[in-house]
Coordinates of C-alpha atoms in Angstrom, one line a residue:
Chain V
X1 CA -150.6 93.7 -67.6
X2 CA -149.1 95.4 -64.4
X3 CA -152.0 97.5 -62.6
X4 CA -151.3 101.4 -62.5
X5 CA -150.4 101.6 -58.6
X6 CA -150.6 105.7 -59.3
X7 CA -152.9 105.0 -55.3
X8 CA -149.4 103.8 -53.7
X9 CA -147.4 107.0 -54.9
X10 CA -150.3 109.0 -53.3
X11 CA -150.4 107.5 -50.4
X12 CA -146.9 108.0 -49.8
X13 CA -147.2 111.4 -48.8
X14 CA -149.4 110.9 -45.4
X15 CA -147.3 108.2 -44.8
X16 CA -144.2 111.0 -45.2
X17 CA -146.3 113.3 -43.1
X18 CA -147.0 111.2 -40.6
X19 CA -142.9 110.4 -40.2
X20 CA -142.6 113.7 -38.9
X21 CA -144.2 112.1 -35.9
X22 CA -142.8 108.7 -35.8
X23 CA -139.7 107.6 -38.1
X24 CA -141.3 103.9 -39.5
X25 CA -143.9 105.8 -41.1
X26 CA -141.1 108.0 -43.1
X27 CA -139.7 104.3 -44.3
X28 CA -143.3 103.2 -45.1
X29 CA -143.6 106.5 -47.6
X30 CA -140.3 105.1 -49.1
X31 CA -141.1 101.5 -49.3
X32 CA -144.2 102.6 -51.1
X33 CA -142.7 104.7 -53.5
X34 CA -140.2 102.2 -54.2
X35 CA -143.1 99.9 -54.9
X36 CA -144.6 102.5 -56.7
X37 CA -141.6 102.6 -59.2
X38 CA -141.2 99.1 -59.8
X39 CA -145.0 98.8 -60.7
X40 CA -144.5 101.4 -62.9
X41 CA -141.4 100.4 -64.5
X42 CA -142.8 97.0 -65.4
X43 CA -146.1 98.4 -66.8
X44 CA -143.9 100.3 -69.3
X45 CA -140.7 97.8 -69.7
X46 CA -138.2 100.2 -68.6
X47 CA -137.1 102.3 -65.8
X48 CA -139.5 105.0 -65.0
X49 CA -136.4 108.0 -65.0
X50 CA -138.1 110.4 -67.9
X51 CA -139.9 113.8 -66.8
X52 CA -140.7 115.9 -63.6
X53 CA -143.2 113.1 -62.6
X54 CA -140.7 110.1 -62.5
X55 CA -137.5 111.9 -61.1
X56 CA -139.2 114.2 -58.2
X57 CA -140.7 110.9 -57.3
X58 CA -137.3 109.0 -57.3
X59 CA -135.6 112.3 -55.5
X60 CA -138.8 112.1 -52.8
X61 CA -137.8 108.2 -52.3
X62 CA -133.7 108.6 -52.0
X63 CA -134.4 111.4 -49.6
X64 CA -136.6 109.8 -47.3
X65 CA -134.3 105.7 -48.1
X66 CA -131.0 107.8 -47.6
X67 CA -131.9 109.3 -44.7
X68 CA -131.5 106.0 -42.8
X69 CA -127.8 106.1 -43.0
X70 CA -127.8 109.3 -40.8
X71 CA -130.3 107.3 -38.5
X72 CA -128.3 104.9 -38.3
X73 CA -125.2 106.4 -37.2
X74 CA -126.8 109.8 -35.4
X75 CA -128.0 109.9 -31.7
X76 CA -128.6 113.7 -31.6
X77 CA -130.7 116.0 -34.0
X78 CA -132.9 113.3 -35.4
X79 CA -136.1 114.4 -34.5
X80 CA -135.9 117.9 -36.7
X81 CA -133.8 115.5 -39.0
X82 CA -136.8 113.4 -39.4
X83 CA -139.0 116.6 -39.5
X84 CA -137.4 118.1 -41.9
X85 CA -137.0 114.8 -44.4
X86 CA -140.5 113.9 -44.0
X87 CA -141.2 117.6 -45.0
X88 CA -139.3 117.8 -48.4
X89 CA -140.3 114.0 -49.2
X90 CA -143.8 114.8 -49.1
X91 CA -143.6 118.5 -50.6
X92 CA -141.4 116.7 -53.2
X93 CA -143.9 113.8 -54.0
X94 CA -146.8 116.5 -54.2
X95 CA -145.2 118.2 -57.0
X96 CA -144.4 114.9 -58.5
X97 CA -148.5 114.1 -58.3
X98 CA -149.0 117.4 -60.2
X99 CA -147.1 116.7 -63.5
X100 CA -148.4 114.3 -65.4
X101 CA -146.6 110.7 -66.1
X102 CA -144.8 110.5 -69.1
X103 CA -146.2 106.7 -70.8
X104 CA -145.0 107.3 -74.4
X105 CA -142.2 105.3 -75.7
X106 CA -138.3 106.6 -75.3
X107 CA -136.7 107.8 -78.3
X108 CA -133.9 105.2 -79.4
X109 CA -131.5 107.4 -78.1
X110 CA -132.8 107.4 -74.6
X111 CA -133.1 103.4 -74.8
X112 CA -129.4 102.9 -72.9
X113 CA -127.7 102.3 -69.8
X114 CA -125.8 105.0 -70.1
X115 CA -128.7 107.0 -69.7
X116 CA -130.3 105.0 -67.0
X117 CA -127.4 105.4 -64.6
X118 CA -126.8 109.2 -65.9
X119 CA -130.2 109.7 -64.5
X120 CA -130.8 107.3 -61.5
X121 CA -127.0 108.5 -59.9
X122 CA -128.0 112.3 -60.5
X123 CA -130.9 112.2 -58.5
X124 CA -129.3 109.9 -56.1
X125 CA -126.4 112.2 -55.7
X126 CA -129.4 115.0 -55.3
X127 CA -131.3 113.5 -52.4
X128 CA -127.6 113.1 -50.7
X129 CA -127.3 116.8 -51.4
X130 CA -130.3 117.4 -49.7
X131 CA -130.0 115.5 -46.4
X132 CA -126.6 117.3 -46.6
X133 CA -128.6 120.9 -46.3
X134 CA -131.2 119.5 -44.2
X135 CA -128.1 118.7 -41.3
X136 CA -126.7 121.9 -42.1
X137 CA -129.2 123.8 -41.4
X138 CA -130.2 121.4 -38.3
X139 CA -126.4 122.4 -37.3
X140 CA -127.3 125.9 -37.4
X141 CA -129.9 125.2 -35.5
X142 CA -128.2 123.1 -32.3
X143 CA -124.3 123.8 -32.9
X144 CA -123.5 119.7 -32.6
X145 CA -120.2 119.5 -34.3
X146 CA -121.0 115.8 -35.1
X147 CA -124.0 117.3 -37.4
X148 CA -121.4 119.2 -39.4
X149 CA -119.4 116.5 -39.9
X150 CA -122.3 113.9 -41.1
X151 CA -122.9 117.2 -43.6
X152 CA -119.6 117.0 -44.7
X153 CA -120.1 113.0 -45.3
X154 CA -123.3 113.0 -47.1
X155 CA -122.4 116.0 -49.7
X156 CA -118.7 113.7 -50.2
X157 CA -120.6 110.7 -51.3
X158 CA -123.2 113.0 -53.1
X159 CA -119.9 114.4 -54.8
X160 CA -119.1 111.0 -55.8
X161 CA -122.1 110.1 -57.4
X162 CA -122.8 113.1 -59.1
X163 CA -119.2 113.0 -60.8
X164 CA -120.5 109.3 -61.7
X165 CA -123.3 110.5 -63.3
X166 CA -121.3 113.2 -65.2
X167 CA -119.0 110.9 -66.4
X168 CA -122.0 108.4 -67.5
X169 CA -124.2 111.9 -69.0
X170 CA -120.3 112.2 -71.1
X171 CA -119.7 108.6 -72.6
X172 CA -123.5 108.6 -73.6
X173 CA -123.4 111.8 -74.7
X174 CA -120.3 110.6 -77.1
X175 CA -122.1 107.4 -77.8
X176 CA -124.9 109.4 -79.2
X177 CA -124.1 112.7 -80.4
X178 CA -120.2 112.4 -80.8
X179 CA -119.9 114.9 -78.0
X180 CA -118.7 114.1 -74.3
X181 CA -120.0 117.6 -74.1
X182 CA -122.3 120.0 -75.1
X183 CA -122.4 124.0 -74.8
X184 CA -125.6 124.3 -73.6
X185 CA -126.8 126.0 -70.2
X186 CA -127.8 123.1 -68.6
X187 CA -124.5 121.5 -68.7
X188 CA -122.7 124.6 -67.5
X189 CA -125.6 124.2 -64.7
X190 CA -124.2 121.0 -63.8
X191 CA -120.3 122.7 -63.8
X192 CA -121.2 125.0 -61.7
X193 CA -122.8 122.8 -59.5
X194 CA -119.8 120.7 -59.6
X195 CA -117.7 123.5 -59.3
X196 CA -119.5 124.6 -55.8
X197 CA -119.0 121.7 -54.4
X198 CA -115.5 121.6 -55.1
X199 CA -115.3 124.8 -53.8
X200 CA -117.2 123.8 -50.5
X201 CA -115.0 120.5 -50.1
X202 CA -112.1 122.9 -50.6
X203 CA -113.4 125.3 -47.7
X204 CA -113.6 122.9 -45.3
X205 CA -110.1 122.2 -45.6
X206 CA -109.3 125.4 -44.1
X207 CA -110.3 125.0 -40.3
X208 CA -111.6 128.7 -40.2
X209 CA -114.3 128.1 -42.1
X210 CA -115.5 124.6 -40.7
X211 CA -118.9 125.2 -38.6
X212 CA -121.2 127.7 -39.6
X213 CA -120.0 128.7 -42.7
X214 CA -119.7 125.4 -44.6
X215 CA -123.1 124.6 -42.9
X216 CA -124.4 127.8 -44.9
X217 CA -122.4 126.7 -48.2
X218 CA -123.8 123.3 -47.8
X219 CA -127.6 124.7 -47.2
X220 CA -127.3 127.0 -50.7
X221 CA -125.4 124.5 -52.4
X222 CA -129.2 122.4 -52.2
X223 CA -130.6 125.5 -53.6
X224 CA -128.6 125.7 -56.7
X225 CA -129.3 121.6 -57.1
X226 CA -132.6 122.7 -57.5
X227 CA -132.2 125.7 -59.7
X228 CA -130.2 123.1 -62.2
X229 CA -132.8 120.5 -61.7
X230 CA -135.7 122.6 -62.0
X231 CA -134.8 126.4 -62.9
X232 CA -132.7 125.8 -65.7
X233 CA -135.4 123.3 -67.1
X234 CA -138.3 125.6 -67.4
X235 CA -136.4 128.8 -67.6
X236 CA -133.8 127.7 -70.3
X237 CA -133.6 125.5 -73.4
X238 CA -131.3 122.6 -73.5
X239 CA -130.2 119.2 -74.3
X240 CA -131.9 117.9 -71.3
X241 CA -135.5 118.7 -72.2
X242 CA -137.0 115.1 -73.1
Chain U
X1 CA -75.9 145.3 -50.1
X2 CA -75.9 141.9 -52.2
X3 CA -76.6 139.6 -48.6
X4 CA -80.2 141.9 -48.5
X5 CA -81.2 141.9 -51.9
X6 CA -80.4 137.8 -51.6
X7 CA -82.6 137.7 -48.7
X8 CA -85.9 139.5 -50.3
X9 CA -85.3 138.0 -53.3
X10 CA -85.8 134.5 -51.1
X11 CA -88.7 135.9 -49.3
X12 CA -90.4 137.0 -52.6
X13 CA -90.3 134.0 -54.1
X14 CA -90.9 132.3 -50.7
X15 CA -94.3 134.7 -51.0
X16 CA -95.1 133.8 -54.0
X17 CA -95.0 129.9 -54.0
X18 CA -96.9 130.4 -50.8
X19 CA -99.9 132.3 -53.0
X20 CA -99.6 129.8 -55.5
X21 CA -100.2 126.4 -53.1
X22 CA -102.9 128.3 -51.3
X23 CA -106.5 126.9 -50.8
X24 CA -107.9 130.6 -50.8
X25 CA -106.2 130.8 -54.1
X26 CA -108.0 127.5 -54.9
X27 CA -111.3 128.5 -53.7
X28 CA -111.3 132.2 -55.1
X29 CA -110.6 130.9 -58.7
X30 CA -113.2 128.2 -57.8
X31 CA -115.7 131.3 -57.1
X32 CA -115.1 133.7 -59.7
X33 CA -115.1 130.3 -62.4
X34 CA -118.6 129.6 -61.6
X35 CA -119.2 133.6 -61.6
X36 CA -118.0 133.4 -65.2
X37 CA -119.9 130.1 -66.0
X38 CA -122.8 131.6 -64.7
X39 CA -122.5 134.7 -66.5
X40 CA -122.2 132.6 -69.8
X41 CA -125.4 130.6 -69.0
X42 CA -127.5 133.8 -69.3
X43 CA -125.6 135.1 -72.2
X44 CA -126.2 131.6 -74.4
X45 CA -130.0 131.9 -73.3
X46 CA -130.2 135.8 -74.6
X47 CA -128.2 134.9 -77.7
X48 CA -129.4 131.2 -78.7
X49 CA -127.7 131.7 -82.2
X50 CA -124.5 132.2 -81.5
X51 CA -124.1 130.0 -78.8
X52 CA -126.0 127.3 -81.0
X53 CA -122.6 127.8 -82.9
X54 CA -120.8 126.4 -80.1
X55 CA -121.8 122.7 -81.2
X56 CA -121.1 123.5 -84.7
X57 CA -118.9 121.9 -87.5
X58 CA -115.5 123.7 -86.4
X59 CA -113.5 123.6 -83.3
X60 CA -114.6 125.5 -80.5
X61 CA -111.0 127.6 -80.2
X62 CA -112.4 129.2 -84.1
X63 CA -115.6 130.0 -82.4
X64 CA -114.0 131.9 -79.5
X65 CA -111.5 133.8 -81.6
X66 CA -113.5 135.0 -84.4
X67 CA -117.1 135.7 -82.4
X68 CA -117.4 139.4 -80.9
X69 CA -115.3 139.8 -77.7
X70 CA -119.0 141.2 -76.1
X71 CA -120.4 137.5 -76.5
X72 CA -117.4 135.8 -76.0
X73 CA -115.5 137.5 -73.3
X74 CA -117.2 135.8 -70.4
X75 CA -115.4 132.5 -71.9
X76 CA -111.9 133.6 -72.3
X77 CA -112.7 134.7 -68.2
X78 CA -113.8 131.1 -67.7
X79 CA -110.2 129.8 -69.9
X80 CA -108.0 131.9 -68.1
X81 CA -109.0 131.4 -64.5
X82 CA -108.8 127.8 -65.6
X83 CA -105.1 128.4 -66.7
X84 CA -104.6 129.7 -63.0
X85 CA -106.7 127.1 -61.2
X86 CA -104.1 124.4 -63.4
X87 CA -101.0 126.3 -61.9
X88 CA -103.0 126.5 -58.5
X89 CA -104.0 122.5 -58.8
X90 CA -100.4 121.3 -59.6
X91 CA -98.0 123.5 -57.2
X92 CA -100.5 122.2 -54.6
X93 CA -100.2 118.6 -55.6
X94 CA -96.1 118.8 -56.3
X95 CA -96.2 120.7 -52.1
X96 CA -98.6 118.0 -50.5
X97 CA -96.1 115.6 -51.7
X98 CA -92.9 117.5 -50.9
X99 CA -94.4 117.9 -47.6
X100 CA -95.8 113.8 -46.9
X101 CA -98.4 114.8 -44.0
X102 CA -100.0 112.0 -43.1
X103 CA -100.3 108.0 -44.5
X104 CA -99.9 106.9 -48.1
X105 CA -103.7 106.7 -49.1
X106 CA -104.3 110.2 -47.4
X107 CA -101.6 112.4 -49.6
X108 CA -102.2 110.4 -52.5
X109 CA -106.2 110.4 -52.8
X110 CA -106.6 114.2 -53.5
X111 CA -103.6 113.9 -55.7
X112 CA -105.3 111.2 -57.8
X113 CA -108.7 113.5 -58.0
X114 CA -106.2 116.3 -59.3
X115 CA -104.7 114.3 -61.7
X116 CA -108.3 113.4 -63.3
X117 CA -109.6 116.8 -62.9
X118 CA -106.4 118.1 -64.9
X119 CA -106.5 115.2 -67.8
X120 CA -110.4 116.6 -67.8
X121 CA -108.7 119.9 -68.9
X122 CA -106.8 118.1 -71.1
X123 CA -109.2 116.4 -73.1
X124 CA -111.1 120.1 -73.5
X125 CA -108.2 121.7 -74.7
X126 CA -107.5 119.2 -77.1
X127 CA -111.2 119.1 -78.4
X128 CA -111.4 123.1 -78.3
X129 CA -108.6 122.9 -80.8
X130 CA -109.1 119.6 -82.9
X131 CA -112.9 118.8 -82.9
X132 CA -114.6 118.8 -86.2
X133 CA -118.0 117.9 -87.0
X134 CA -119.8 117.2 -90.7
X135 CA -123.8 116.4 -91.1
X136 CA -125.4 115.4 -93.9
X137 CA -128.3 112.9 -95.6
X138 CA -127.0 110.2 -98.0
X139 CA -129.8 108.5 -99.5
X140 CA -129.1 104.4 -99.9
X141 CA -127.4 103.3 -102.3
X142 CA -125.0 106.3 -102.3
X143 CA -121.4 107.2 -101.2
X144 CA -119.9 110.5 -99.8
X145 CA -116.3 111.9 -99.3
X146 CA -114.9 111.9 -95.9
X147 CA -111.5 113.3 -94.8
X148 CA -108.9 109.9 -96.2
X149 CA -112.5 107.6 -97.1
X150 CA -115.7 107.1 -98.3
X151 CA -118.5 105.8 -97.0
X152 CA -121.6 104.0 -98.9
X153 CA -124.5 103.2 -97.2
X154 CA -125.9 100.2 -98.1
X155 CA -129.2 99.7 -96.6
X156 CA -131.3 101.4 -94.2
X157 CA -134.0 99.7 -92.2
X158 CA -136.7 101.9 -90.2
X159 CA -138.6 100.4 -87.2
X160 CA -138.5 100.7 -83.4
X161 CA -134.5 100.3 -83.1
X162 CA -133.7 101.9 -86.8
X163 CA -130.4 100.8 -88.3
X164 CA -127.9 101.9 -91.3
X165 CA -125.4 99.7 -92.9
X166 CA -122.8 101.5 -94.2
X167 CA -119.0 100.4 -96.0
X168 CA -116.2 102.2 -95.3
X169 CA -113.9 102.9 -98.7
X170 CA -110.6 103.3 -99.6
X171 CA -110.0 105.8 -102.5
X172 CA -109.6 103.2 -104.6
X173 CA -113.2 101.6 -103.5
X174 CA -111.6 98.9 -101.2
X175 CA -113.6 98.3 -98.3
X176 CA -111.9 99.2 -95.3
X177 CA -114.7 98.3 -92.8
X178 CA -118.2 97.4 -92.4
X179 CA -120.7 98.4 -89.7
X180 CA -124.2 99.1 -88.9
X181 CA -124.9 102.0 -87.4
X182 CA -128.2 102.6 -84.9
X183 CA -128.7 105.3 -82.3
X184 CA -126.1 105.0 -79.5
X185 CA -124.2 102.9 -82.0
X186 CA -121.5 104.4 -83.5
X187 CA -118.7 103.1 -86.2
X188 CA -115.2 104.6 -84.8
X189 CA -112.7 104.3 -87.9
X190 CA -109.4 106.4 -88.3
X191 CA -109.8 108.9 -85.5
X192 CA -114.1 109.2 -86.7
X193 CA -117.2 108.3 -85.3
X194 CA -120.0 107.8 -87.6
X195 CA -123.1 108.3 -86.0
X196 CA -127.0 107.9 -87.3
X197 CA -129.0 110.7 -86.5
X198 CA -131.8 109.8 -88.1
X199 CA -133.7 108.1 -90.8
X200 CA -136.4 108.7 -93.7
X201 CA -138.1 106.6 -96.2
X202 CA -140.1 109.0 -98.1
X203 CA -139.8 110.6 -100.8
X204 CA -136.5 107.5 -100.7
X205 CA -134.4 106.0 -98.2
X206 CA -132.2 107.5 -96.6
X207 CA -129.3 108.6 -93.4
X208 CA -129.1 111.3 -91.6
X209 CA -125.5 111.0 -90.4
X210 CA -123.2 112.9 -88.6
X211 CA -119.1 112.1 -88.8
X212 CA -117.3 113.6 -85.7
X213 CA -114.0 113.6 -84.6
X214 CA -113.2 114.3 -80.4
X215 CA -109.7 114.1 -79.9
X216 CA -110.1 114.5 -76.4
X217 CA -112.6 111.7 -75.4
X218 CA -110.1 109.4 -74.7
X219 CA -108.1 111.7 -72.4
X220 CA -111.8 112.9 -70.7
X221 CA -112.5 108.8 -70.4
X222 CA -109.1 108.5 -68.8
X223 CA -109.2 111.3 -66.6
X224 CA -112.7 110.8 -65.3
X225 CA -111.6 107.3 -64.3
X226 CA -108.3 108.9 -62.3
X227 CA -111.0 111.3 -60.6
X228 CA -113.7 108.6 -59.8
X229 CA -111.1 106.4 -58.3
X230 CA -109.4 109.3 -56.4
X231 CA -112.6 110.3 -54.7
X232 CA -114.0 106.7 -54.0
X233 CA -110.2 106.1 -51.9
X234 CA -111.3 109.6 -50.4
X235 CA -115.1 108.7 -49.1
X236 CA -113.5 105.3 -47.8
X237 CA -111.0 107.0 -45.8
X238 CA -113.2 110.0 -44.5
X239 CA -116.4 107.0 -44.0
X240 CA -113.3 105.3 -42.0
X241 CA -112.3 108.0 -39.6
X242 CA -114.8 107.7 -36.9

């Protein structure tokens, strides 16, 4: 029997609030996390990717583990980078802490891949999102131009992964139901979502708008990712309420 | 006379094509579509029964023509602006070609994306008009009409992963195929899926099975590949630009 390691998910968020002093402890909140998850997933035999608890705590993690790639490539901006990440991690984890763990066993229907990667590449796509708002609003902030730019990168791939996970959401969805889709508000959530940041890839085509104003369209379009996430979850029924 | 009317005649149309390959076009359409999509997420929360009707039996395209116009009408918005957003998408596409700015993979990435993201539309269209969708329990043992076959279900066997045989029939009780049927396991036969919904054992056994025929999946498969492949060449040649 795999111990309940519930102490390493805790502990990740001094270890996130200490990274907004000193960047290892930021990766030590992650590693822990990520620890934390892979006890958890081989206490219940599956991957832990069902209620707030499970994907706030996976969002928390990609933040802070994604964040590296803009460490890694980034000389300016990183300490309010850091700040910032470090901030949402651990406000994101402490939310996680206050719902409680879902340990039941999936429905049949949720017992898929399809589902797995649905899940796992939306809240991937979300953290990338994220650090794409955090650098926009950094941007604001200090005017870099290479800030805007590693904005633009990170809500690309974020675009790429949440089309993934769309795509994966439709062939389950078929595979189960006999729907790729289904009229409900949380999928025209996700649309719209899509939809805005087609629109913002679309604007910064258009060199008049590249700087502060994609920096702003990037900063709200975090805000509706967590109105979809999170609003439309509490505030609407749906398909998407396991 | 004839040498001015020529000329502002040329002009007009120049004018026009120039509106029609236009990324404000793009991004206004973009905009007012997720106004519209928005609009329709509250209106299906305020009116669950109706919009329940939207997954029903018949085609969506019944559902939009014979509903009131008051719950309806933010939908036909969301259609239409999509009808422009087509024209918008393909003049652009058939203009970044005409014009060939810049190397192979750069004018033919977004043009891939577009391609998906119109088979997408596709695929909807073709389910709006063709879907259809029929739900019902068949205790074991017994047989049910379908559109050109049976179907006999055989056994049913409850448990952790619940399963349904069932035979397909000809009209003339040959068996066309045989399958078992278990959540996220379908039976695709002439254009069908056969899905199990769910199962009971008491007061006798029996399926709770759903027949459903999407005769845009395949297009939506096809034209989410197109778009997932368009923007991976797209985050490799942006991630490669320095």
């Amino acid at each position: 029997m795999t111990p309940n390691l519930m102490w390493l998910a805790w502990a990740s968020v001094p270890l996130y609030l200490t990274g907004l002093y000193k960047r290892f402890f930021l990766f030590a909140g992650c590693l822990a996390q990520a620890a934390y998850l892979v006890a958890r997933g081989m206490r219940l035999g599956r991957v832990p990717l069902v209620g707030p608890h499970d994907t706030l705590i996976l969002l928390a993690a990609s933040l802070a583990g994604f964040s590296f790639l803009f460490h890694a490539a980034q000389e300016r901006g990183k300490r309010s980078f850091r700040i910032l990440i470090g901030a949402m991690a651990a406000l994101f984890t402490l939310f996680a802490m206050l719902a409680r763990p879902f340990e039941g066993v999936l429905p049949p229907v949720l017992s898929t891949y399809w589902f797995e990667l649905h899940v796992g590449l939306s809240f991937f796509s979300y953290a990338f999102f994220g650090i794409g708002a955090v650098l926009g609003v950094i941007y604001l902030g200090q005017r870099e131009a290479a800030l805007e730019k590693s904005q633009y990168r990170f809500i690309l791939s974020g675009y790429l992964l949440f089309s993934i996970a769309m795509i994966a959401g439709g062939v389950w969805a078929y595979l189960a139901w006999g729907s790729y889709w289904l009229w409900t508000p949380k999928e025209l959530w996700t649309s719209i979502l899509w939809l805005y940041y087609s629109l913002y890839l679309h604007l910064r085509l258009r060199p008049s708008w590249h700087g502060k104003n994609t920096a702003y369209a990037g900063v709200i379009g975090f805000v509706l990712v967590l109105f979809t996430y999170l609003g439309v979850g509490l505030l609407m029924k749906s398909s998407h309420t396991f | 006379m004839g040498f001015f009317i020529n000329r502002r005649s040329s002009i007009n149309k120049k004018n026009s094509w120039d509106v029609l390959i236009s990324q404000r076009l793009a991004v206004w359409l973009m905009g007012l579509e997720i106004a519209a999509l928005l609009t329709g997420s509250f209106f299906m929360e305020q009116n669950k029964e109706v919009a329940g009707a939207m997954n029903g039996a018949f085609p969506l395209y019944l559902w939009l023509t014979r509903g009131p116009l008051a719950l309806t009408w933010w939908l036909w918005a969301a259609v239409c602006l999509l009808a422009f957003l087509t024209v918008n998408t393909l003049c652009c596409s058939v203009e970044s070609i005409k014009r060939k700015k810049g190397g192979l993979l750069t004018l033919l990435a977004p043009q891939i994306i577009h391609a998906g993201f119109l088979l997408i539309l596709v695929a909807h269209l073709m389910s709006s008009l063709g879907a259809a969708k029929i739900m019902g329990q068949l205790p074991q043992g017994a047989e049910a009409r379908l559109p050109g076959f049976d179907i006999f279900l055989s056994k049913v066997e409850a448990g952790p992963q619940p399963t349904a045989q069932v035979e397909l029939l000809s009209g003339e009780k040959n068996v066309l195929k045989r399958g078992v049927l278990s959540p996220n396991h379908p039976v695709f036969f002439r254009g069908y899926g056969i899905y199990l919904e769910e199962l009971s054992m008491d007061p006798y056994p029996a399926a709770y099975l759903e027949v459903s025929r999407e005769p845009g999946a395949i297009w939506a498969f096809f034209g989410a590949i197109l778009f997932t492949a368009g923007t991976i060449l797209l985050v490799l040649l942006k991630s490669g630009q320095g």
